[in-house]
Amino acid sequence: MTKFLTIGLPSKIIAVGLNYTDHAKELNMKLPKEPLIFMKPSTSVIRHLEKIVYPKGVKRLDYEAELAIVIKKEAHNITVEKAAEHILGYTCLNDVTARDLQKKDSQWTRSKSFDTFCPVGPHVAVGIDSANLKIELFLNKELKQSSNTKNLIFGPKYLVSFISKICTLLSGDIIATGTPSGVGPMKIGDEVEVMIEGIGSLKNSVTGERT
Ligand code: MG
């Protein structure tokens, strides 16, 4: 039976780029040989129903629906076989990205790190098998992304093991596993919803920056 727990504040969010076979095809890119990772700061986290702020000066703000892993206990140098013991459960995440800045910068920190750029929630689903879950994104109730976690190139256990060999994962840390095909822009006033089968639905709307 799936249990649902509230999400704490992670010490870090490690995100994976290009991790769905359909997204790689869409971009006409070769499948990566190892995960490409980057970080989002804990200060970018917002919850279900909180607002994404469209930063002034950003020209294109994109959604990215992602399955997120929530870490259960400290993980350092963990094998794939032991990785499940370190996974508390799964949640929905929107890896909000300033696409124009991502294209301009060789490092992604600026484009991925604005306050409110990491909606997560609505809760952690514990006891769910993440291998075959429908993942969808709706923009103003219109379906924009639709895939399945079975299309992940690197699965959750592999990612926990891989990342734990680089940096120690702490309880509550989040791994964003990458987005499927169909990413696109949002504008002020839009409502964006990430829905993952068996986990739930994460809804946020986009607001302009306060002056
Ligand atoms: Mg992403």
Short mmCIF file of N, CA and C and ligand atoms in Angstrom, two decimals, residues 15-17 38 64 66 95 97 112 178-179, ligand 1:
data_model
loop_
_atom_site.label_atom_id
_atom_site.label_comp_id
_atom_site.label_asym_id
_atom_site.label_seq_id
_atom_site.Cartn_x
_atom_site.Cartn_y
_atom_site.Cartn_z
N ALA A 15 19.73 17.31 -10.20
CA ALA A 15 18.84 17.07 -11.34
C ALA A 15 19.63 16.42 -12.47
N VAL A 16 18.91 15.68 -13.30
CA VAL A 16 19.53 14.95 -14.40
C VAL A 16 19.01 15.54 -15.71
N GLY A 17 19.93 15.80 -16.63
CA GLY A 17 19.54 16.32 -17.95
C GLY A 17 19.46 15.16 -18.93
N PHE A 38 23.22 18.26 -12.71
CA PHE A 38 23.39 19.66 -12.28
C PHE A 38 22.62 19.84 -10.99
N GLU A 64 9.20 21.61 -17.03
CA GLU A 64 9.76 20.27 -17.28
C GLU A 64 9.19 19.34 -16.23
N GLU A 66 8.90 16.14 -14.06
CA GLU A 66 9.90 15.13 -13.70
C GLU A 66 9.45 14.28 -12.50
N ASP A 95 10.92 21.09 -13.10
CA ASP A 95 12.26 21.69 -13.21
C ASP A 95 12.17 22.95 -14.07
N THR A 97 12.79 26.26 -15.90
CA THR A 97 14.05 26.63 -16.55
C THR A 97 13.90 27.91 -17.36
N LYS A 112 18.56 27.66 -13.88
CA LYS A 112 17.81 26.65 -13.12
C LYS A 112 17.55 27.05 -11.67
N GLY A 178 14.84 13.94 -14.63
CA GLY A 178 14.85 14.36 -16.03
C GLY A 178 13.45 14.41 -16.61
N THR A 179 13.32 15.12 -17.73
CA THR A 179 11.99 15.33 -18.30
C THR A 179 11.82 14.61 -19.63
MG MG B 1 15.06 18.90 -16.17
#
